CSV table of C-alpha atoms and ligand atoms in Angstrom, one decimal:
chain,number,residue,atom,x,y,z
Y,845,UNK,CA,175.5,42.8,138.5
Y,846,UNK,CA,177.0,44.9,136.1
Y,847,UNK,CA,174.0,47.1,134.0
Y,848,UNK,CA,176.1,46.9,130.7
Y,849,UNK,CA,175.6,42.6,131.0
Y,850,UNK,CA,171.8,43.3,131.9
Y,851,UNK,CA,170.5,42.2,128.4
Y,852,UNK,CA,167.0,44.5,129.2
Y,853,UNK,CA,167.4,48.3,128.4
Y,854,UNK,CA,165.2,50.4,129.6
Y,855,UNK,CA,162.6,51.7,127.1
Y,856,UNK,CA,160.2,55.2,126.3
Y,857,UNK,CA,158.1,53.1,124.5
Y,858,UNK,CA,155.6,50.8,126.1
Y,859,UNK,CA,152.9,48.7,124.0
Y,860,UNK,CA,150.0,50.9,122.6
Y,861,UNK,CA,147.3,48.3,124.5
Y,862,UNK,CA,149.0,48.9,127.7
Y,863,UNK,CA,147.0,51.4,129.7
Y,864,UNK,CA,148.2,49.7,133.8
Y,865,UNK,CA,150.0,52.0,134.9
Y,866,UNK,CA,152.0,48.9,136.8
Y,867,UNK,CA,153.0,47.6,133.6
Y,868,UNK,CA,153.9,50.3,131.6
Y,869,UNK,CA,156.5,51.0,134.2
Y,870,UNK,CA,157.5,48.0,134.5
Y,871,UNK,CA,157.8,47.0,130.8
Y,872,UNK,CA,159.8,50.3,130.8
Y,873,UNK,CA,162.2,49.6,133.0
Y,874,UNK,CA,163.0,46.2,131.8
Y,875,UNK,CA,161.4,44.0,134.4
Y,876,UNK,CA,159.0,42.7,132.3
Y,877,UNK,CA,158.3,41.4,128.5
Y,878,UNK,CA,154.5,41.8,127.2
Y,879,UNK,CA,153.9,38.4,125.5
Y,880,UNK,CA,149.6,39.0,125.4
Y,881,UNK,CA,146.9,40.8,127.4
Y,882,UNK,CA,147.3,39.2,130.8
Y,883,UNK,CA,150.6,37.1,130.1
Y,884,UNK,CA,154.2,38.5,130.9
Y,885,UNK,CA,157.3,37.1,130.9
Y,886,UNK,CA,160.0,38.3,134.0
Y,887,UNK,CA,163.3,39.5,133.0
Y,888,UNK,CA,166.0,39.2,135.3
Y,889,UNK,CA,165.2,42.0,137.1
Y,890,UNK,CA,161.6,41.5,137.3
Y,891,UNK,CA,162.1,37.9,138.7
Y,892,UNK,CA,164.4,38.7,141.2
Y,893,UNK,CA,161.6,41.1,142.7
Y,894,UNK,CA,159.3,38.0,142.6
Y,895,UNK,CA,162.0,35.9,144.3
Y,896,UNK,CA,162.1,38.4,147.0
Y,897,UNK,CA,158.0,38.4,147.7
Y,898,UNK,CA,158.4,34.6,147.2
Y,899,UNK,CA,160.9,34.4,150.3
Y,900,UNK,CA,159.4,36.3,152.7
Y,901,UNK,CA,156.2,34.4,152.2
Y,902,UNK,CA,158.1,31.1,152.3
Y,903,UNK,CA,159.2,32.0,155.5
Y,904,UNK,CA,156.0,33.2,157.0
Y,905,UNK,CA,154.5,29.6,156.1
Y,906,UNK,CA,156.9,27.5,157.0
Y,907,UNK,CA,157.1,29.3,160.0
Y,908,UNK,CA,153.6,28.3,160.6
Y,909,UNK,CA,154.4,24.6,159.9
Y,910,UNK,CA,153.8,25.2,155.3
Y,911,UNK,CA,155.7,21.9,154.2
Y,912,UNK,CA,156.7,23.1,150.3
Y,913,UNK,CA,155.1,21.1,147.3
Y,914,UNK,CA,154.9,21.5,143.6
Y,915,UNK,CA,152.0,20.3,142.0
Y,916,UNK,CA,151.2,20.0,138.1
Y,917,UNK,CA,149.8,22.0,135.7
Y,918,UNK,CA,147.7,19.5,133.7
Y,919,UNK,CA,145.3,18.1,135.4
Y,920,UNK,CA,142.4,15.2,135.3
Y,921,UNK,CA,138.9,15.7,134.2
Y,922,UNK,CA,137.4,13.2,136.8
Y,923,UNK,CA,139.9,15.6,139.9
Y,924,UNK,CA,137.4,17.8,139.3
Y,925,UNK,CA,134.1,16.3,138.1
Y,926,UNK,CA,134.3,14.8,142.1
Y,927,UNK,CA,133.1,18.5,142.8
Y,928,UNK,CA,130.7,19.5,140.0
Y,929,UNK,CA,134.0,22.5,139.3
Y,930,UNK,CA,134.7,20.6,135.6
Y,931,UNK,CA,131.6,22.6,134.7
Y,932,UNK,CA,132.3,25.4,132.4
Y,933,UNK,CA,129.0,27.1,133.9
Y,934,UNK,CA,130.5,26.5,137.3
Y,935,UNK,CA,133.9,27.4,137.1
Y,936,UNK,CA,133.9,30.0,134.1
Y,937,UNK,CA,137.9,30.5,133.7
Y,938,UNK,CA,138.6,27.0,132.1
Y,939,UNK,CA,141.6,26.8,130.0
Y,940,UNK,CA,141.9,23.2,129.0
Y,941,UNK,CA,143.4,20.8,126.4
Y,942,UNK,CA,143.2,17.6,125.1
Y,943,UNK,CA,145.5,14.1,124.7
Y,944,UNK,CA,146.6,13.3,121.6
Y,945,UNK,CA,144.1,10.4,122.1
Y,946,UNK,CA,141.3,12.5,123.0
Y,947,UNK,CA,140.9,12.4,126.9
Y,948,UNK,CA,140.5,15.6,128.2
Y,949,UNK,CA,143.0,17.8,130.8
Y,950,UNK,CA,142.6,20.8,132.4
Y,951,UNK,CA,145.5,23.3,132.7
Y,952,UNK,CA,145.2,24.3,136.0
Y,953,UNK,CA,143.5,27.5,137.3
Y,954,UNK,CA,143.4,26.2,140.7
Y,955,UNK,CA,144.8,23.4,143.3
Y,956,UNK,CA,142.4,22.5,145.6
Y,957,UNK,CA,141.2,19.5,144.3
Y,958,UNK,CA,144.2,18.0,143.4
Y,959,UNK,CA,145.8,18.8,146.4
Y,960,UNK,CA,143.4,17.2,148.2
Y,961,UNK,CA,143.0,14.3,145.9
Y,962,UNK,CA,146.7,13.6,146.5
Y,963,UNK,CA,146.3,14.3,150.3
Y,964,UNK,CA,144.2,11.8,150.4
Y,965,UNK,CA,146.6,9.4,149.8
Y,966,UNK,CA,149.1,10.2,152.2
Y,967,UNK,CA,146.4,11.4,155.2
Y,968,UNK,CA,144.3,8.3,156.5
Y,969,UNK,CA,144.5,8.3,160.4
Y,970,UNK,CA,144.2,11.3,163.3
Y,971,UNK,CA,148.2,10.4,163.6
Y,972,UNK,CA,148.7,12.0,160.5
Y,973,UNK,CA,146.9,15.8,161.2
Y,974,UNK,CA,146.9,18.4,161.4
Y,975,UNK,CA,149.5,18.7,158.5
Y,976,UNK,CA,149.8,21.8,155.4
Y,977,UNK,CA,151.3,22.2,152.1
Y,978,UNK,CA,151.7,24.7,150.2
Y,979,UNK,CA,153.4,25.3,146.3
Y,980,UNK,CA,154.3,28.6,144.2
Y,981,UNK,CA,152.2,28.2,140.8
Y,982,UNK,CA,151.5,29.1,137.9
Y,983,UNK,CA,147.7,29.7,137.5
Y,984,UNK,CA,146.1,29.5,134.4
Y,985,UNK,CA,142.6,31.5,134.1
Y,986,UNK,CA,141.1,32.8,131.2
Y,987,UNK,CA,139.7,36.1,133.1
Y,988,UNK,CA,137.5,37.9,131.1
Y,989,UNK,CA,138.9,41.2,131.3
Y,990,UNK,CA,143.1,41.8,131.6
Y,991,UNK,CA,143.3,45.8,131.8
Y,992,UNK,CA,144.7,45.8,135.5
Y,993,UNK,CA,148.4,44.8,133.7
Y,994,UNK,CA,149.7,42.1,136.3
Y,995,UNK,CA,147.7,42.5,138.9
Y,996,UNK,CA,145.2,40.5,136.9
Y,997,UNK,CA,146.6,38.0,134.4
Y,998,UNK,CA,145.5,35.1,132.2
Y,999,UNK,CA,148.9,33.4,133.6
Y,1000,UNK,CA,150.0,34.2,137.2
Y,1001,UNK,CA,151.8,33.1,140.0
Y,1002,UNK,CA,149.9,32.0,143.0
Y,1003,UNK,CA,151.2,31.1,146.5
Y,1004,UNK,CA,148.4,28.5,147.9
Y,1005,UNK,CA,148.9,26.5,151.1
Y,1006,UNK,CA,145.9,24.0,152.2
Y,1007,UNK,CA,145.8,22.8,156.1
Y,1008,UNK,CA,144.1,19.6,157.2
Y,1009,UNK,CA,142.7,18.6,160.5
Y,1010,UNK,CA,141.1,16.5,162.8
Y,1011,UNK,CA,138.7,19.0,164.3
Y,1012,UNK,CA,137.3,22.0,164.1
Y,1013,UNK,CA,139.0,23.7,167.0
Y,1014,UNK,CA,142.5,22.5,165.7
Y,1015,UNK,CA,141.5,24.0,162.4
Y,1016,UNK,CA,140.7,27.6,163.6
Y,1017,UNK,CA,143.7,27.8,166.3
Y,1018,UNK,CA,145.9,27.2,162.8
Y,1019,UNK,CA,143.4,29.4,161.1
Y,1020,UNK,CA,144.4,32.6,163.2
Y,1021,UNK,CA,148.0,31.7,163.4
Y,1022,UNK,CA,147.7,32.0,159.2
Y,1023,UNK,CA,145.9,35.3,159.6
Y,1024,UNK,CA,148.8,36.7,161.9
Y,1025,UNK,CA,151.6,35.1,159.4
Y,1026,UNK,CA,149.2,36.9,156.1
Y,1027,UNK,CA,150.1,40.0,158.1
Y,1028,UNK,CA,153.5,39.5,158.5
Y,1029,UNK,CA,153.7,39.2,154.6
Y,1030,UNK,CA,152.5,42.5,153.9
Y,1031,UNK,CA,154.0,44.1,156.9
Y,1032,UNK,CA,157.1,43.0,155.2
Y,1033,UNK,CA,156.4,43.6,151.8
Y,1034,UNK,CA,156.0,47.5,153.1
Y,1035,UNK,CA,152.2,47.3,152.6
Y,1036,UNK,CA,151.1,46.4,156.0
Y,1037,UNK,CA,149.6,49.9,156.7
Y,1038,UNK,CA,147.2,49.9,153.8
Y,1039,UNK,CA,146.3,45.9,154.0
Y,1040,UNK,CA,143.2,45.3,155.8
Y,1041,UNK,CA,141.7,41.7,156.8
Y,1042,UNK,CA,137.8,42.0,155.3
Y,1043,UNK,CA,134.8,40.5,155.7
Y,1044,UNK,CA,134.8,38.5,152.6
Y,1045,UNK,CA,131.4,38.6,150.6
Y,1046,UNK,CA,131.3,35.2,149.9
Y,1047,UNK,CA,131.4,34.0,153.5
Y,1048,UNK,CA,128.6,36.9,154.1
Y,1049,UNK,CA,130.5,38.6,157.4
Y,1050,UNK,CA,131.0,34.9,158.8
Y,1051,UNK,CA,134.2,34.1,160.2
Y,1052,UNK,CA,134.5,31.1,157.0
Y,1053,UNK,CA,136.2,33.8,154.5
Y,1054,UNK,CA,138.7,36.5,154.6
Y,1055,UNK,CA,140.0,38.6,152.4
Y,1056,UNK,CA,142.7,40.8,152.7
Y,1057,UNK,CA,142.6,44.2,150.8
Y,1058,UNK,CA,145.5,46.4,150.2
Y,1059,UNK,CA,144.1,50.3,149.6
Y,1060,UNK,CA,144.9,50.9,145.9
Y,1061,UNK,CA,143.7,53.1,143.3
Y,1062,UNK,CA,144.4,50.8,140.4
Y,1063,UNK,CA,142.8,47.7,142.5
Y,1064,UNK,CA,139.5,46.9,141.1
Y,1065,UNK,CA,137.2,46.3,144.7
Y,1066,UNK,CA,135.7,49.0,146.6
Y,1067,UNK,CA,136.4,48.8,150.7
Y,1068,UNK,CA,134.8,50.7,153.4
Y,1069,UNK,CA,137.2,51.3,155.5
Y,1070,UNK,CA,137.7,53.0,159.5
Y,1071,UNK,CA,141.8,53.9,160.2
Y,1072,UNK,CA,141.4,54.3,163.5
Y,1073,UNK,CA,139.7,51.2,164.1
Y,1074,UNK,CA,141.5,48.8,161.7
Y,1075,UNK,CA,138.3,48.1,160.3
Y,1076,UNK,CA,137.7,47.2,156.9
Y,1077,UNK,CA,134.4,45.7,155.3
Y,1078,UNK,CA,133.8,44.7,151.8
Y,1079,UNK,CA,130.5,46.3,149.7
Y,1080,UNK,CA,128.8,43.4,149.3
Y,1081,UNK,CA,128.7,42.8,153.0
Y,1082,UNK,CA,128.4,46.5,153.8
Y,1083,UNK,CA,124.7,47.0,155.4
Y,1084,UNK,CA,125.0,44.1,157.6
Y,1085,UNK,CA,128.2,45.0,159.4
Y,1086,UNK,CA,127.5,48.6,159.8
Y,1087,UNK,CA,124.7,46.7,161.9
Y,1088,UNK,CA,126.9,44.4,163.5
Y,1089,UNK,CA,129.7,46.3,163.9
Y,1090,UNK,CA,127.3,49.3,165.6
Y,1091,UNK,CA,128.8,52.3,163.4
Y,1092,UNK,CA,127.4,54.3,161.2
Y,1093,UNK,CA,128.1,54.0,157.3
Y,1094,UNK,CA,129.2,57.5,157.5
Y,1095,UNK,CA,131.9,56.6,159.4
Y,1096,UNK,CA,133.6,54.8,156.8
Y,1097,UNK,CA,135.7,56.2,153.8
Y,1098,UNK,CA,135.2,54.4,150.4
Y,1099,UNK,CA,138.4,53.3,148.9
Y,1100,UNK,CA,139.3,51.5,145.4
Y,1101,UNK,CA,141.5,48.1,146.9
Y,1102,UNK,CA,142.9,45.4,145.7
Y,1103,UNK,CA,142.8,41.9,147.2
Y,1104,UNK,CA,146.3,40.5,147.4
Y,1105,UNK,CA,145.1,37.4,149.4
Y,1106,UNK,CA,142.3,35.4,150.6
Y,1107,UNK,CA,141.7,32.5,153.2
Y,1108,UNK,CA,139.2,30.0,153.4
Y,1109,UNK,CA,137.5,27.5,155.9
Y,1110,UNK,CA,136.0,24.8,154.2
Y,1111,UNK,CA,135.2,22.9,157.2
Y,1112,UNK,CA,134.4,19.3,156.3
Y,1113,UNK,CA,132.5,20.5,152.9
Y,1114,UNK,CA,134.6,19.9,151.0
Y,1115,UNK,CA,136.1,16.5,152.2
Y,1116,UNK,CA,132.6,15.1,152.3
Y,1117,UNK,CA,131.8,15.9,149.0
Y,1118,UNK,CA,135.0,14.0,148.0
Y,1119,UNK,CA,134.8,11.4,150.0
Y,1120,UNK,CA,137.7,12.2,152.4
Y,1121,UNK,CA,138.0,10.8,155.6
Y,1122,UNK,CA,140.3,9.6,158.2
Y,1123,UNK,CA,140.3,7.1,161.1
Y,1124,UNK,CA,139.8,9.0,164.6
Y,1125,UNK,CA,141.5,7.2,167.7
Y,1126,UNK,CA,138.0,5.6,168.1
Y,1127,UNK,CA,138.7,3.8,165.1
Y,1128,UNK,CA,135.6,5.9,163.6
Y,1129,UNK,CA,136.1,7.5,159.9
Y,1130,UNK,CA,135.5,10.8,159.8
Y,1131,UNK,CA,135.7,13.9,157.3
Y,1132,UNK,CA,138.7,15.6,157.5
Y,1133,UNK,CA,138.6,19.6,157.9
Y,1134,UNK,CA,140.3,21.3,155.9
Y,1135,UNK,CA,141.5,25.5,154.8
Y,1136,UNK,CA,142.9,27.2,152.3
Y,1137,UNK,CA,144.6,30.2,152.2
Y,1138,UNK,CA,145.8,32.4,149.0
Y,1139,UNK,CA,148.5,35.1,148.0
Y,1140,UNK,CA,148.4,36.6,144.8
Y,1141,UNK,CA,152.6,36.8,144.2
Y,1142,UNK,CA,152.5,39.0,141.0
Y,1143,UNK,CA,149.5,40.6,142.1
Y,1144,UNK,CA,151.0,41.9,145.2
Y,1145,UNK,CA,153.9,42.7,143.3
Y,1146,UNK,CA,151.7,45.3,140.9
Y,1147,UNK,CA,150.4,46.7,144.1
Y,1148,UNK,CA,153.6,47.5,145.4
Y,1149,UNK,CA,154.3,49.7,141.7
Y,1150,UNK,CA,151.1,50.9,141.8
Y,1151,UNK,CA,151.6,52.6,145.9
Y,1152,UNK,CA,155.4,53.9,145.8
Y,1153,UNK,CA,155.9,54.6,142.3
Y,1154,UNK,CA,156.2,58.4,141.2
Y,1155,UNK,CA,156.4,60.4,138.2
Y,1156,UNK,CA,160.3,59.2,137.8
Y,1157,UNK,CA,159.5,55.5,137.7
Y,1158,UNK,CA,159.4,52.5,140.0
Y,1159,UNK,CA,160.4,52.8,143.9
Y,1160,UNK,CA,161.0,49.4,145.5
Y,1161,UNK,CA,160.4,49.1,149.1
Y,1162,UNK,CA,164.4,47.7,150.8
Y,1163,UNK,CA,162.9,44.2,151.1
Y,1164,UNK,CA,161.8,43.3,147.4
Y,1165,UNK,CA,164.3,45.3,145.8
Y,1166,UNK,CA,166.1,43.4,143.0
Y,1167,UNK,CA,169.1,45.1,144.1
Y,1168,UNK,CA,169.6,47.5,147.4
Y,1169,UNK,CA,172.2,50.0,145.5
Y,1170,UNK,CA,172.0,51.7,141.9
Y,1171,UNK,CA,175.8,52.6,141.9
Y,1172,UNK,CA,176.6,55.4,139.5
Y,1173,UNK,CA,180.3,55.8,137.7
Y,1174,UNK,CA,180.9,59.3,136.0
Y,1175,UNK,CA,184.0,60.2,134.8
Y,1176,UNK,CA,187.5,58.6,133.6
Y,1177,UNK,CA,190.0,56.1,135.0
Y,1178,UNK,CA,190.0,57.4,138.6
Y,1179,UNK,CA,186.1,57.4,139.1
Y,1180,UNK,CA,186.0,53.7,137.2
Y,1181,UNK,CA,189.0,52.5,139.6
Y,1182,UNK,CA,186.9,53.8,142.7
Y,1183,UNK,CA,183.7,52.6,141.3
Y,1184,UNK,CA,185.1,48.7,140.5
Y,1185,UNK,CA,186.0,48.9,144.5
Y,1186,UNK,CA,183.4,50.0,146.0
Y,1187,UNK,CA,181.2,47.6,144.0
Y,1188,UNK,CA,183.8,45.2,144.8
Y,1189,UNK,CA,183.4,45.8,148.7
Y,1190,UNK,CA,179.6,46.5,149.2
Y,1191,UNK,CA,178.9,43.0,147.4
Y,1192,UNK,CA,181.4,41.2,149.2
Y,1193,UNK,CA,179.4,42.8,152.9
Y,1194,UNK,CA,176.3,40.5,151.0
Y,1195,UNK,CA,174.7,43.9,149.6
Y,1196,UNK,CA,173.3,43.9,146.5
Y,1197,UNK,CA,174.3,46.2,143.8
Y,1198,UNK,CA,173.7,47.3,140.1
Y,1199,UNK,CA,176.8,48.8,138.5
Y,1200,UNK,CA,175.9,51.3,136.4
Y,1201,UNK,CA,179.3,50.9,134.4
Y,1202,UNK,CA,177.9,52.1,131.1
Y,1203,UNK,CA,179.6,55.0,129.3
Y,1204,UNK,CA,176.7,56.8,129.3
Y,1205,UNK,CA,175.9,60.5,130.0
Y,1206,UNK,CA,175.2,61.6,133.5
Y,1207,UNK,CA,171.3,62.3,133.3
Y,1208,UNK,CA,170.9,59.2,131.5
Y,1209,UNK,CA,172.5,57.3,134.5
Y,1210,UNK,CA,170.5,59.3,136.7
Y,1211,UNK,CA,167.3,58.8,134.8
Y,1212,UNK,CA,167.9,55.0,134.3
Y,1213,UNK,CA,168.7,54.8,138.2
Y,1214,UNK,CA,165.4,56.5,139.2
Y,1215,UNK,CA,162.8,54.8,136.7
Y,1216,UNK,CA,164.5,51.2,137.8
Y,1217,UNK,CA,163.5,52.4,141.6
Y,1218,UNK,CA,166.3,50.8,143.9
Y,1219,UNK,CA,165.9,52.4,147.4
Y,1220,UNK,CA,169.8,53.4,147.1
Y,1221,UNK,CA,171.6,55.3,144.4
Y,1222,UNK,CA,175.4,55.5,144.7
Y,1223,UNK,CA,177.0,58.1,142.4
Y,1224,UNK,CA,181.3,58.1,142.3
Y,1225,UNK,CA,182.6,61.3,140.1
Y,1226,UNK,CA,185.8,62.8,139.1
Y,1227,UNK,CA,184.5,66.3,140.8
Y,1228,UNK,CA,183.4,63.9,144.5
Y,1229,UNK,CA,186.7,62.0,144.4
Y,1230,UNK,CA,188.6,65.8,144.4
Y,1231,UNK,CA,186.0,65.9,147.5
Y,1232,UNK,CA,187.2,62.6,149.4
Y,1233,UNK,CA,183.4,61.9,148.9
Y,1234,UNK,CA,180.8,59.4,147.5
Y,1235,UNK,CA,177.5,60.9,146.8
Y,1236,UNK,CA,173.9,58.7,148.8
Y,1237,UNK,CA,170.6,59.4,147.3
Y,1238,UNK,CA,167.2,57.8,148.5
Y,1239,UNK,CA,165.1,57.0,146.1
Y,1240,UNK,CA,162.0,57.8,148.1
Y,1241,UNK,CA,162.8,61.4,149.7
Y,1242,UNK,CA,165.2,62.3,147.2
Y,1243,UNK,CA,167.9,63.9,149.3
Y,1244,UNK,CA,171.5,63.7,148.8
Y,1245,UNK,CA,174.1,63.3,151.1
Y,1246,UNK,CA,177.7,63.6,150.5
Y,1247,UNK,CA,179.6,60.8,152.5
Y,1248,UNK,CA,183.2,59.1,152.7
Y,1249,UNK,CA,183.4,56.0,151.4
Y,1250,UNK,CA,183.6,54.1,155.2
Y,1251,UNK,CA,180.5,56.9,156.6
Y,1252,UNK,CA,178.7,55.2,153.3
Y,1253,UNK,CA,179.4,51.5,153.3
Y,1254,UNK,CA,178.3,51.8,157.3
Y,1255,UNK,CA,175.0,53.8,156.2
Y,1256,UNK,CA,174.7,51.2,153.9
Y,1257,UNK,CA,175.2,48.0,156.1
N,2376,ATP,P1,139.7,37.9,142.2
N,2376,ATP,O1,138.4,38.2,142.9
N,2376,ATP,O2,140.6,39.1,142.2
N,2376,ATP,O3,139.4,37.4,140.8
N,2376,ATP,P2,139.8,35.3,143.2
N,2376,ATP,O4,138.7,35.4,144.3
N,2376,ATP,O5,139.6,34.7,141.9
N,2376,ATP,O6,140.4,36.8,143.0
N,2376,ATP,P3,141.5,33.2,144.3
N,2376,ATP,O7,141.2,32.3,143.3
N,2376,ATP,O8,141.1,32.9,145.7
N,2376,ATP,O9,141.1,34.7,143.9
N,2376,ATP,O10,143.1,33.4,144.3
N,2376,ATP,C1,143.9,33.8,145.4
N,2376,ATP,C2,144.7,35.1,145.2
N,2376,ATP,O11,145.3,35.1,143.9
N,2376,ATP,C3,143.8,36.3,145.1
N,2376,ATP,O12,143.6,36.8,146.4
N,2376,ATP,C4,144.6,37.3,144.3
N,2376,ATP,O13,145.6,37.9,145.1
N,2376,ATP,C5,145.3,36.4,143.3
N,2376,ATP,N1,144.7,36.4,142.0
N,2376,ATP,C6,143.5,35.8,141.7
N,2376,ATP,N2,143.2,36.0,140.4
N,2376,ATP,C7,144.3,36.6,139.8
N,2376,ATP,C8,144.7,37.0,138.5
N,2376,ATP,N3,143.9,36.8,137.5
N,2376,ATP,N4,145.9,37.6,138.4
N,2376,ATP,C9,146.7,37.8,139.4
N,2376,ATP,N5,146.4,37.5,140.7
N,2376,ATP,C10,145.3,36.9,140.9
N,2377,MG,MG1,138.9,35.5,140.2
């Protein structure tokens, strides 16, 4: 993609209610559009860094079985009254709406009910588990506070999957094969090192509830965490597994984190209290067991601003980047004839690239390339051509490395 068809610019100004620092830099470099507090829009650049999380999830779940479903955003009163979670005193992030004849909807701020409601209908004998589904959506949640820019929004996307099963064995084997496929994610989202798998307060240091915690300053939890150990526990929890862990609270450094997922077990709880059952071989019915496990997609995608960006703008770890290669032109027809083939050649060897093709000055270029954060800047000059060279910059370290054009395109491949 050529940056003089991009129709974002990048921007010094930034909206005076914006104080995340994700945002800001985002909104700046034209991957995202402020509609509200806690709603953006994604520009193409912004979107194709979603796309990129959204993959390598995708592929972690179905990997592990995930069978890809899109449910709807309006939703029935009576999907959720089954549970008591219609309540506005029970569930306390309600948006919802009305028909023109009066019955009321709810736009979704979660799935599990209505998953399981249309589960139901397709799940009625042992034959049929264990089976999981899973959908990118939109959430909906009118969250009381939206400072953390989109780490926590009024409108977000959510990966959810939801696993069924016969037993309770079946349902924790798959349980821990979701825990090894949540690491996967964040090991491949570059944030692996810094994610921990918590005790989760609401399961109380059982094995019903994980969360898992990515270190961040901007996140808005507090974590307890060993290194060496791998051991991270949640505040809430934090007297009880010093005790059951057999350390000593000392131990433990106290870091801001933010959760980027969370599983659950429900056991049968939740199927009893909807009435969902299937026939066993016995020909008995029985409550089915059932788990859910949550990734917070734009969350994660502020957490990954908020760890590798720097005081020159966004830094995109190789596997989200919207584009691998910020290629620089400077200079007249010779430069602009070596420029058009190289971004010719590296996009036809399936890399991408943004073609900086503007006739802009040098530091703009240059500033533009480092605020937009791709792990690769490319830079093709009048003063390098006289060199027989192409000039590699990383984005992270900094360094620069004058190459041939066949010692690049090999670095690069
Ligand atoms: P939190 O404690 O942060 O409010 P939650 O317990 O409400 O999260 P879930 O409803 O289980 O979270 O959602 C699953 C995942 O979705 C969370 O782990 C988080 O990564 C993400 N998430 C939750 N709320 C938001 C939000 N308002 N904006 C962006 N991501 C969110
Ligand atoms: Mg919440």
């Amino acid at each position: 993609m050529k940056v003089s068809q991009l129709f974002t610019k990048t921007s010094k100004n930034v909206p005076g209610d914006e104080t995340a620092k994700n945002a800001r830099l985002l909104i700046q470099a034209g991957y995202v559009y402020k509609v509200m507090a806690g709603v953006y829009a994604y520009t193409p650049l912004g979107l194709r860094v979603l796309e990129n999380i959204k993959r390598i999830v995708r592929e972690e779940m179905n990997a592990i079985g995930g069978q890809e479903i899109i449910m709807s955003s309006l939703q029935r009163r009576e999907t959720w009254e089954t549970t008591g979670r219609w309540d506005d005193e029970v569930v306390d992030v309600w948006f919802k709406t009305k028909l023109k004849d009066d019955t009321e909807l709810g736009l979704a701020w979660s799935h599990e009910e209505a998953i399981m409601e249309m589960m139901q209908q397709f799940v009625k004998s042992y034959k049929d588990l264990p089976t999981s589904v899973y959908q990118f959506q939109t959430k909906l949640r009118n969250e009381l506070r939206a400072k953390s820019g989109i780490m926590r929004g009024r409108e977000f996307v959510m990966k959810d999957m939801y696993s069924l099963h016969a037993s309770a064995e079946d349902l924790d084997t798959y349980y821990s094969g979701a825990i090894e496929a949540y690491n996967r994610v964040y090991d491949r989202l570059g944030i692996g090192d810094d994610t921990y798998v918590t005790f989760a307060s609401g399961g109380a240091f059982t094995k019903f509830s994980h969360e898992f915690q990515t270190i961040c300053d901007a996140g808005e939890d507090v974590l307890y965490v060993h290194r060496e150990k791998n051991i991270a526990v949640n505040e809430e929890v934090l007297d009880d597994a010093v005790k059951e862990l057999g350390i000593e609270k000392s131990e433990l450094e106290k870091v801001k984190s933010a959760e980027v997922g969370n599983i659950f077990n429900f056991g049968t709880d939740k199927s009893e209290t909807m009435g969902i059952r299937f026939t066993d071989s016995d020909g008995t019915q029985k409550p089915i067991y059932l788990a859910s496990y949550g990734i917070g997609i734009t969350r994660a995608m502020g957490v990954i601003v908020e760890k590798f960006a720097d005081d020159k703008g966004l830094v995109w770890p190789e596997s989200v980047a919207p584009f691998t290669v910020y290629l620089v032109r400077i200079g007249g027809d010779e430069a602009t004839k070596q420029a058009d083939e190289l971004y010719a050649e590296l996009t036809s060897k399936g890399i991408e690239v943004l073609y900086d093709d503007r006739d802009e000055r040098p530091g703009t270029k240059f500033a533009d390339a480092e605020l937009m954060g791709m792990p690769h800047r490319v830079t093709v000059s009048d003063r390098l051509i006289e060199a027989g060279k192409l000039e590699h910059t990383e984005r992270t370290s900094g360094e620069a490395v004058q190459l041939t054009r066949s010692e690049l395109v090999a670095r690069l491949g």
